[in-house]
mmCIF file of C-alpha atoms in Angstrom:
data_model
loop_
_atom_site.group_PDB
_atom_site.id
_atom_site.type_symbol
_atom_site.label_atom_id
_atom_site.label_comp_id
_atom_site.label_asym_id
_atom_site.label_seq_id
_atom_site.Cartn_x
_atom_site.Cartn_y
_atom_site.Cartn_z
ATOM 1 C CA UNK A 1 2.869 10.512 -1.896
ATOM 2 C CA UNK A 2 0.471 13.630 -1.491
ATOM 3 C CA UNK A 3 -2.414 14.797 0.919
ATOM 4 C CA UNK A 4 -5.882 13.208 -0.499
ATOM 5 C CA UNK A 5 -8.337 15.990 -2.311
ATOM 6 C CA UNK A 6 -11.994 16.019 -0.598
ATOM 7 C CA UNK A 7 -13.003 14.035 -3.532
ATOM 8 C CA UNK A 8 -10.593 11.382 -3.329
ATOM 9 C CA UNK A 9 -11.606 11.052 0.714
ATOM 10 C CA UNK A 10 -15.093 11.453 -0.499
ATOM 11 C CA UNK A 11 -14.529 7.774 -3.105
ATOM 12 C CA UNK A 12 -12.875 6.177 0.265
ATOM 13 C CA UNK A 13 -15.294 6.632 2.556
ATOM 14 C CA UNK A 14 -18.390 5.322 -0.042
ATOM 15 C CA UNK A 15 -16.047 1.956 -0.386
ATOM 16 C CA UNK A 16 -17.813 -1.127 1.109
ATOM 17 C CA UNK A 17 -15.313 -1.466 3.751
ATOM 18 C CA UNK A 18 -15.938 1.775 5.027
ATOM 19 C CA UNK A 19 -19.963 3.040 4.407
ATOM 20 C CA UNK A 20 -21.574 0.860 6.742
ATOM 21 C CA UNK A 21 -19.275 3.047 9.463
ATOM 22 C CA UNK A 22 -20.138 6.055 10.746
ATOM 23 C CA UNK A 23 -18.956 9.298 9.278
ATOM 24 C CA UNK A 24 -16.890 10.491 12.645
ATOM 25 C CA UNK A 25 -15.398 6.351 12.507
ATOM 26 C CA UNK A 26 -14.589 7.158 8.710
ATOM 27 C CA UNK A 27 -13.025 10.680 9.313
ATOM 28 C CA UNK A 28 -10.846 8.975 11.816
ATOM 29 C CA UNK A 29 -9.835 6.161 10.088
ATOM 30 C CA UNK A 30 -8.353 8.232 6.883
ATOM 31 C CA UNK A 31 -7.070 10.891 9.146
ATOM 32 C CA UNK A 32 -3.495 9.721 8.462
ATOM 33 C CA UNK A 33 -4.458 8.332 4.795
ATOM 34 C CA UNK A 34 -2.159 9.421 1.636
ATOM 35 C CA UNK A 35 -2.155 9.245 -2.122
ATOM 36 C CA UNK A 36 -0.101 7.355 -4.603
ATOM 37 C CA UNK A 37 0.449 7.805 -7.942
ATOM 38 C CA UNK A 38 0.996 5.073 -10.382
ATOM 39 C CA UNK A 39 1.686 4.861 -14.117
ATOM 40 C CA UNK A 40 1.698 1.784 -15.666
ATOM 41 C CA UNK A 41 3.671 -1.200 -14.311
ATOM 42 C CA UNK A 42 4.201 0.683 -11.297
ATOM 43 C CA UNK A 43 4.214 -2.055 -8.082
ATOM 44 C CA UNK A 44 2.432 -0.875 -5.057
ATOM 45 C CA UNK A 45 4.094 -3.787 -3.110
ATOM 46 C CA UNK A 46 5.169 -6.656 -3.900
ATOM 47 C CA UNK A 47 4.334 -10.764 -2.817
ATOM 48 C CA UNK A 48 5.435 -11.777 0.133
ATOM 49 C CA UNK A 49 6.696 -7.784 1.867
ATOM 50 C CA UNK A 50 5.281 -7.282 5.512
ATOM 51 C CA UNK A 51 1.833 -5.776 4.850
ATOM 52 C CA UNK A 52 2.072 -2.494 5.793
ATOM 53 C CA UNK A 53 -1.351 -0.764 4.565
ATOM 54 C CA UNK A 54 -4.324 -1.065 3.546
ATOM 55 C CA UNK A 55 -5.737 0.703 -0.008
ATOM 56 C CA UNK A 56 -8.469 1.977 -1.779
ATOM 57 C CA UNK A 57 -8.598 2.261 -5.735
ATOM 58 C CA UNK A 58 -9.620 5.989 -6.528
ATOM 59 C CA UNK A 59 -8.868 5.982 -10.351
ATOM 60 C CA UNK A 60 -7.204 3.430 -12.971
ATOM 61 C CA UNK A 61 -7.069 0.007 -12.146
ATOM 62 C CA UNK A 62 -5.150 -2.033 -9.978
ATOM 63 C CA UNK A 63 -4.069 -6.075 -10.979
ATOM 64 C CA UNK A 64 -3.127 -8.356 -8.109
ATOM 65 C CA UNK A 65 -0.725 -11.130 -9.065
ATOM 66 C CA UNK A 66 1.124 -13.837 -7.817
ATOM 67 C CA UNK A 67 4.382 -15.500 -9.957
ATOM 68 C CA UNK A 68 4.219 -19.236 -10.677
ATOM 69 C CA UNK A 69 7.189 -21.411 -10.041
ATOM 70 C CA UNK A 70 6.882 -21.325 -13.389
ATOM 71 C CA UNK A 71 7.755 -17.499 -13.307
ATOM 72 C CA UNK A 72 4.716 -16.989 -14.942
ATOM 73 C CA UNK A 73 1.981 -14.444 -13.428
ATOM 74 C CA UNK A 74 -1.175 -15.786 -12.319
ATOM 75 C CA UNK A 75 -3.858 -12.626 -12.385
ATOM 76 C CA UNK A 76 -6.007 -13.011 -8.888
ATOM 77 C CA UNK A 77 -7.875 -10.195 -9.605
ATOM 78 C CA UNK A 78 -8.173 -6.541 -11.293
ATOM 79 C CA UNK A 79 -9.523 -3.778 -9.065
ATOM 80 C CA UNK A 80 -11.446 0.061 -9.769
ATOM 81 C CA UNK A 81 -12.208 2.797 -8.412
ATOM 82 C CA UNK A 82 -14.020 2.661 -5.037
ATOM 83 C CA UNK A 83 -12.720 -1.127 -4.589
ATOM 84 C CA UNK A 84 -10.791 -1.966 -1.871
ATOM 85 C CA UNK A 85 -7.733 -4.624 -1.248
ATOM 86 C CA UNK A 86 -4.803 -5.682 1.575
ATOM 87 C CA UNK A 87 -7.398 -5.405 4.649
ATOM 88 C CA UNK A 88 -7.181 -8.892 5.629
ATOM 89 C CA UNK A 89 -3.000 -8.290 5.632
ATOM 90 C CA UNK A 90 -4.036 -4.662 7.557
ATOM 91 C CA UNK A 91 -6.026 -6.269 10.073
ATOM 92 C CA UNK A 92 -4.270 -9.589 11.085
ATOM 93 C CA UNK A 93 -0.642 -8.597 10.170
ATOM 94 C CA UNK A 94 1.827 -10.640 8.012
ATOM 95 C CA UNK A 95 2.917 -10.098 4.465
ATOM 96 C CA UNK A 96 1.386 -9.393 1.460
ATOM 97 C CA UNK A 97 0.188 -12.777 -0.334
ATOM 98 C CA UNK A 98 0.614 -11.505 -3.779
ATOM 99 C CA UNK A 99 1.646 -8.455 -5.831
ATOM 100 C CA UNK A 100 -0.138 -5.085 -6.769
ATOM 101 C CA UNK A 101 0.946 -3.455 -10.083
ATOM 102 C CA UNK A 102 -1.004 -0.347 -11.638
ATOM 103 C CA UNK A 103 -2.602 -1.915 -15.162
ATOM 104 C CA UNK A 104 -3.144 2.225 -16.241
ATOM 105 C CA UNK A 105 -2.668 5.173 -15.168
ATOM 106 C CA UNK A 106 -4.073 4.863 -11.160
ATOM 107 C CA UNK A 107 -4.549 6.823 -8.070
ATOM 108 C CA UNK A 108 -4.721 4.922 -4.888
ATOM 109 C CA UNK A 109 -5.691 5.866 -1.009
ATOM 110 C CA UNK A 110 -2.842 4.205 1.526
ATOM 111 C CA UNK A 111 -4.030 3.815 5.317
ATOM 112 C CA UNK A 112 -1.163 2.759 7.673
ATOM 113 C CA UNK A 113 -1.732 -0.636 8.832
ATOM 114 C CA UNK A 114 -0.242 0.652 12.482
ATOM 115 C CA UNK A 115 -3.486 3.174 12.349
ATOM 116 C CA UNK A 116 -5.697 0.802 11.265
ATOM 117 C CA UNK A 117 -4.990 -1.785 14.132
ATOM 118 C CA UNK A 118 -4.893 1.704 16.645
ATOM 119 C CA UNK A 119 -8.239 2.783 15.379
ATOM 120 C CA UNK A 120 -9.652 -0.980 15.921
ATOM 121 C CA UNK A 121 -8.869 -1.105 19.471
ATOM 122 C CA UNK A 122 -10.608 1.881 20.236
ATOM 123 C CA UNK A 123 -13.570 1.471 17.484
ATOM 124 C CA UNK A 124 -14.500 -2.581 17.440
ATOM 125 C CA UNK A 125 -17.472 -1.656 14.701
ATOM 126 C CA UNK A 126 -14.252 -1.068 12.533
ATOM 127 C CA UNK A 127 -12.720 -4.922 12.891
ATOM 128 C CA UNK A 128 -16.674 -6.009 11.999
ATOM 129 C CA UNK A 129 -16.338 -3.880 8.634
ATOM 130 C CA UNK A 130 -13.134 -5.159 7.554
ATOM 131 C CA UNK A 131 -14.287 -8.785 8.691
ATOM 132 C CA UNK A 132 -17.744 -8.482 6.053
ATOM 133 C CA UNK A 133 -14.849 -6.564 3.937
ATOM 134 C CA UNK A 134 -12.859 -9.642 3.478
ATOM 135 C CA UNK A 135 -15.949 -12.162 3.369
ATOM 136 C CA UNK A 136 -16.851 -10.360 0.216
ATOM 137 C CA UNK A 137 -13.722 -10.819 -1.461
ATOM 138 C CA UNK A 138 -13.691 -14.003 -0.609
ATOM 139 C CA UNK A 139 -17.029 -14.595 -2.267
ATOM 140 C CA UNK A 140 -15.451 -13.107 -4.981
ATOM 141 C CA UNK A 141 -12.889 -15.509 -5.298
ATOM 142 C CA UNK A 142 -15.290 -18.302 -4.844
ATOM 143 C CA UNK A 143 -17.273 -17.081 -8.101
ATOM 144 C CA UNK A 144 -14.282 -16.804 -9.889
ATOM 145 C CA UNK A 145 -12.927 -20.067 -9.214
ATOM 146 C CA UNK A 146 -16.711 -21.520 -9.922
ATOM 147 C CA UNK A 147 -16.552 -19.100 -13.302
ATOM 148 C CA UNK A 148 -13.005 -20.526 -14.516
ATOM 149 C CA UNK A 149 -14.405 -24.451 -13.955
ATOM 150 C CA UNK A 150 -17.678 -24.292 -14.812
ATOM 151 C CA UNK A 151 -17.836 -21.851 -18.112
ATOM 152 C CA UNK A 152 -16.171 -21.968 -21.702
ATOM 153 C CA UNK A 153 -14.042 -19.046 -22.312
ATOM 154 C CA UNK A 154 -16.412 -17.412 -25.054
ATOM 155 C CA UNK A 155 -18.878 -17.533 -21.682
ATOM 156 C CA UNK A 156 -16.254 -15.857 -19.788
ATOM 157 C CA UNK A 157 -15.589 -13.430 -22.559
ATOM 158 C CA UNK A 158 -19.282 -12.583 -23.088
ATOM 159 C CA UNK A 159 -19.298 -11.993 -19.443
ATOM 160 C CA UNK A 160 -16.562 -9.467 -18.898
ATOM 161 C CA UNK A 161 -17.751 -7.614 -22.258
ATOM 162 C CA UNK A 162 -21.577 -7.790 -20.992
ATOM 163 C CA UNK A 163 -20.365 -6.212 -18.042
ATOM 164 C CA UNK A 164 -18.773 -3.119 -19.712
ATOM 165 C CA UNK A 165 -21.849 -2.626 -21.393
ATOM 166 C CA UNK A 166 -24.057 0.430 -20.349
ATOM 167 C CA UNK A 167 -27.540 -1.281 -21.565
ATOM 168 C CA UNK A 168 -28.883 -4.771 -21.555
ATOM 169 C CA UNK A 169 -30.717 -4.696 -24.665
ATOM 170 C CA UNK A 170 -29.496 -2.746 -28.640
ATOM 171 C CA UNK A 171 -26.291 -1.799 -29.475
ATOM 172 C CA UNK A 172 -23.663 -0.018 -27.864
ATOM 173 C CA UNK A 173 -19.604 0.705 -28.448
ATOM 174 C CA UNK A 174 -17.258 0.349 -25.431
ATOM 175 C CA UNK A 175 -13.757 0.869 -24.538
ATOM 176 C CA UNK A 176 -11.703 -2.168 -23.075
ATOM 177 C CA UNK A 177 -10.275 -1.098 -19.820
ATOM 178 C CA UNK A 178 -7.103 -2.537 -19.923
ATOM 179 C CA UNK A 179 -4.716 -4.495 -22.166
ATOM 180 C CA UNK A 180 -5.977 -7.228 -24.308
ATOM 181 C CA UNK A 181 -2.813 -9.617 -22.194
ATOM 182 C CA UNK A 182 -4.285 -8.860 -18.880
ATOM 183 C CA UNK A 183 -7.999 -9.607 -20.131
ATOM 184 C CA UNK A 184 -6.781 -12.671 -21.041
ATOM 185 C CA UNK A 185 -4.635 -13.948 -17.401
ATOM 186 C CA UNK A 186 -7.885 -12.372 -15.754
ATOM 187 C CA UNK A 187 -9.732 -14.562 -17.324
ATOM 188 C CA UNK A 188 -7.763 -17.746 -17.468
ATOM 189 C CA UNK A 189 -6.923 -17.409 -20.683
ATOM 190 C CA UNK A 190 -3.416 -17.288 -23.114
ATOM 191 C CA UNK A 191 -3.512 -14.582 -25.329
ATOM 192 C CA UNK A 192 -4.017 -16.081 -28.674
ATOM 193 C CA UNK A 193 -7.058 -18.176 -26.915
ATOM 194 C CA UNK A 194 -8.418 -14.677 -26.307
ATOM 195 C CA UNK A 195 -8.026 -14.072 -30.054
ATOM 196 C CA UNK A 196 -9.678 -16.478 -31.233
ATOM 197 C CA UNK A 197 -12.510 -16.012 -29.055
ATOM 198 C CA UNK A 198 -13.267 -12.338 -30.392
ATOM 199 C CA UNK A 199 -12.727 -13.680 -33.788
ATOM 200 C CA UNK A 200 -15.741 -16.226 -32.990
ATOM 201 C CA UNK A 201 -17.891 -13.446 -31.387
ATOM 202 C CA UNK A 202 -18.046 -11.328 -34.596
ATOM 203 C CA UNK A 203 -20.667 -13.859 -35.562
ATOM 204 C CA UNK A 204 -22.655 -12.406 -33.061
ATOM 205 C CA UNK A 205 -22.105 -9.032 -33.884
ATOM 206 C CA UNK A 206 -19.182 -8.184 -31.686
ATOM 207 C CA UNK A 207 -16.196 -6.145 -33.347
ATOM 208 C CA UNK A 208 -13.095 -6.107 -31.402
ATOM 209 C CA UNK A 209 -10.617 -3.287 -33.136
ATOM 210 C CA UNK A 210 -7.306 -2.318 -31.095
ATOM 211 C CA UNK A 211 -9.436 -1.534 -27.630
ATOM 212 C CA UNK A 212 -13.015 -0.462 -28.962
ATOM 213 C CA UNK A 213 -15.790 -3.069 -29.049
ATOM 214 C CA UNK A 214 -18.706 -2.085 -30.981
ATOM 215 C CA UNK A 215 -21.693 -4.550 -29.669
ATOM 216 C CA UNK A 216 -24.514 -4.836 -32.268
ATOM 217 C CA UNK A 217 -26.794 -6.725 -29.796
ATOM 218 C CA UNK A 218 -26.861 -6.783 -26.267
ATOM 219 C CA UNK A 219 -28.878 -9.190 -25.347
ATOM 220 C CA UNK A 220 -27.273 -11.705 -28.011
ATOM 221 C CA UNK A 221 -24.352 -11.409 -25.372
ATOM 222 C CA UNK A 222 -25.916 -11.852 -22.852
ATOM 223 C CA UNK A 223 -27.247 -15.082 -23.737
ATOM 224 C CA UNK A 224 -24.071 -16.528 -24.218
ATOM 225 C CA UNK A 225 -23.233 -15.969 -20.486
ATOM 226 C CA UNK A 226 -25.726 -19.409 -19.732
ATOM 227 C CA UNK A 227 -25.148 -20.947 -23.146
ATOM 228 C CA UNK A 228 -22.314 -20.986 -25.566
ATOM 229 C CA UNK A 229 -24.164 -22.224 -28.534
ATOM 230 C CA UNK A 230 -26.110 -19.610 -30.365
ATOM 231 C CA UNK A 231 -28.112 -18.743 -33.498
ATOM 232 C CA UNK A 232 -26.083 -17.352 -36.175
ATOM 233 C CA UNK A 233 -28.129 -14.292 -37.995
ATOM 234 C CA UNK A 234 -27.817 -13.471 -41.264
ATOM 235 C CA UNK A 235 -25.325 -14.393 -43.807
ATOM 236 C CA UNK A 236 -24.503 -17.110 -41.480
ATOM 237 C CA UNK A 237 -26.840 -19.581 -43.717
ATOM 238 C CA UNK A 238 -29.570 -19.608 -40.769
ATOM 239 C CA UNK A 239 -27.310 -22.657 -39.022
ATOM 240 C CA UNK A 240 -26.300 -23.270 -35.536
ATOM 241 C CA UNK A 241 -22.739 -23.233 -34.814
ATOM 242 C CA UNK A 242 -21.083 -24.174 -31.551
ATOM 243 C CA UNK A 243 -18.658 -21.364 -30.661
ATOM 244 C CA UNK A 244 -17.723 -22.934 -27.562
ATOM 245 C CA UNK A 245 -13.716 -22.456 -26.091
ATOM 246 C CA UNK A 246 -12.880 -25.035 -24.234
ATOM 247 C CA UNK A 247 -12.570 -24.413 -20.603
ATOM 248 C CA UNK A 248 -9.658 -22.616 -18.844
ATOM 249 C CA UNK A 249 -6.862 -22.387 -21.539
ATOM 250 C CA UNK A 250 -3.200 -22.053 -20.053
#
């Protein structure tokens, strides 16, 4: 662990957790903070340890996981910079509920749970934060839950890659962020369901090679988020064709 830079204290305090505070309230709360640095695979902690801090994503990305009884790992969700996770555990005490793992190469704030519930006592505006803090996530969760029920996987696919996409409308070529296996688990998906939903999407004019994605159209994506059946364009013999995946494949 090392001292944070001014710019990685700088990403913490913009997090939502901690801009509605005050900058003294901030100062104080990451007076005790530290950095971690995580390659690949690396665990931050682990499901079911006494939660011990609270963190905040300042580069890479950061899965959180739970193991089946199946063994298997079920991806909750996949965190970047300025994103922050564990405050519930911070706040209330307990263990952690589920894993953290680095998915790249990741730097990550730590703030002491101990400080955290110190701080609290003596700042109350702090408890509110973490409070909307954990609302949010769970919001999150909610709309995750609602996306894996309620949409095929080419919608969910469209989604994530719509996301990554700098402009709503043209062309465009992205990188993916992570591994094409975590992708998949983040979006309820197996691997070779995630395979044959970027085979289907070239139709549309989306080239998956290795971990670029070159997007011909946009807003052709973007359409497939409320509707999985599209018009083919050319040299697809001016037909419909459903391209639907069925819903959450395990």
């Amino acid at each position: 662990m090392t001292a944070p830079t001014p710019e990685d204290l700088k990403t913490a305090s913009q997090t939502a957790v901690l801009c509605g505070l005050n900058p003294r309230t901030v100062q104080t709360l990451l007076a005790p903070a530290t950095v971690v640095d995580l390659e690949p695979g690396d665990a931050l902690f682990r499901q079911g340890e006494p939660a011990a801090a609270f963190f905040i994503v300042i580069e890479g990305w950061i899965k959180l996981y739970r193991i089946t009884p199946a063994g298997d790992e079920a991806v909750l969700h996949v965190l970047t910079k300025g994103e922050s996770f564990a405050e519930a555990v911070a706040f209330a005490g307990g263990r952690y509920p589920a894993t953290a793992s680095a998915a790249t190469d990741s730097r990550v704030v730590l703030i002491p749970a101990h400080h955290v519930m110190c701080c609290i006592r003596e700042i109350p505006d702090i408890a509110i934060a973490m409070i909307a803090s954990t609302s949010q996530h769970l919001h999150q969760l909610v709309q995750r839950v609602e996306q894996l029920s309620a949409q095929s996987g080419l919608q969910r696919v469209a989604e994530f890659l719509a996301a990554l996409c700098p402009n709503i409308n043209g062309s465009c070529r992205i990188s993916l962020p992570y591994d094409k296996s975590l992708i998949a688990g983040r979006l309820g998906l197996k691997p070779e369901s995630l395979s044959r939903v970027f085979a289907k999407l070239r139709l549309v004019g989306v080239d998956v090679r290795a971990s670029d994605v070159v997007v011909s159209e946009v807003a052709q994506l973007r359409s497939l988020i409320a509707s999985d059946r599209i018009k083919a364009r050319g040299g697809m013999n001016g037909g419909r064709h459903q391209l639907g995946e069925g819903r959450a494949q395990h």
